[in-house]
Amino acid sequence: MVIKDKVIKAINKQINAELYSSYLYLAMAAYFAADNWLGFAQWMKVQSREENAHAMKFYEYLLERGGRVTLSAIEAPAKEWKSALDVFEAVYAHELKVTGLINDLLKVAREENDTATESMLKWFIDEQVEEEANAVAIVEKLKVIKGFANGLLMLDHELGERK
Ligand code: FEO
């Protein structure tokens, strides 16, 4: 089935959103690195790479379906946050937004009777469950830590293990 223009447009929009996510998490990595929280920075760098991989998954899919990939400007992310908790709350809020975008994309695919796109999106729907859960788990830990150095150092060490 030839891919419809509406679906092509929606996937291109999602490629931009995933690249923005990658950019946002890279900005967060730089924020942590500037203060020598290298474990938090490592976690964010890995997250940034994952978002880039998400963008590429949509990119490859669109090409496979014979659609034209069109890249648009990526918005500049924030540079500063108030604390590690502030950062991870922003991560969680952002992931909720991305989940909403994936759901919007699913709606377009369904309206256009594009079952292949619907099937491809299943991976992203499952991935979002994981992404939201990961962010919430870290937010909860940071709430328990309440900004105390010992707890922050331990969590920094733990998150630095992410490959
Ligand atoms: Fe690509 Fe974190 O969603």
Short mmCIF file of C-alpha atoms and ligand atoms in Angstrom, two decimals, residues 18 47 51 54 95 98 128 131, ligand 1:
data_model
loop_
_atom_site.label_atom_id
_atom_site.label_comp_id
_atom_site.label_asym_id
_atom_site.label_seq_id
_atom_site.Cartn_x
_atom_site.Cartn_y
_atom_site.Cartn_z
CA GLU A 18 12.79 12.54 18.53
CA GLN A 47 19.38 8.71 26.72
CA GLU A 51 16.46 9.29 21.12
CA HIS A 54 14.31 6.49 17.74
CA GLU A 95 8.29 11.74 27.98
CA VAL A 98 6.24 12.23 23.56
CA GLN A 128 7.18 4.87 26.05
CA GLU A 131 10.73 5.57 29.26
FE1 FEO B 1 11.87 8.73 21.89
FE2 FEO B 1 12.00 9.17 24.94
O1 FEO B 1 10.96 8.95 23.43
#
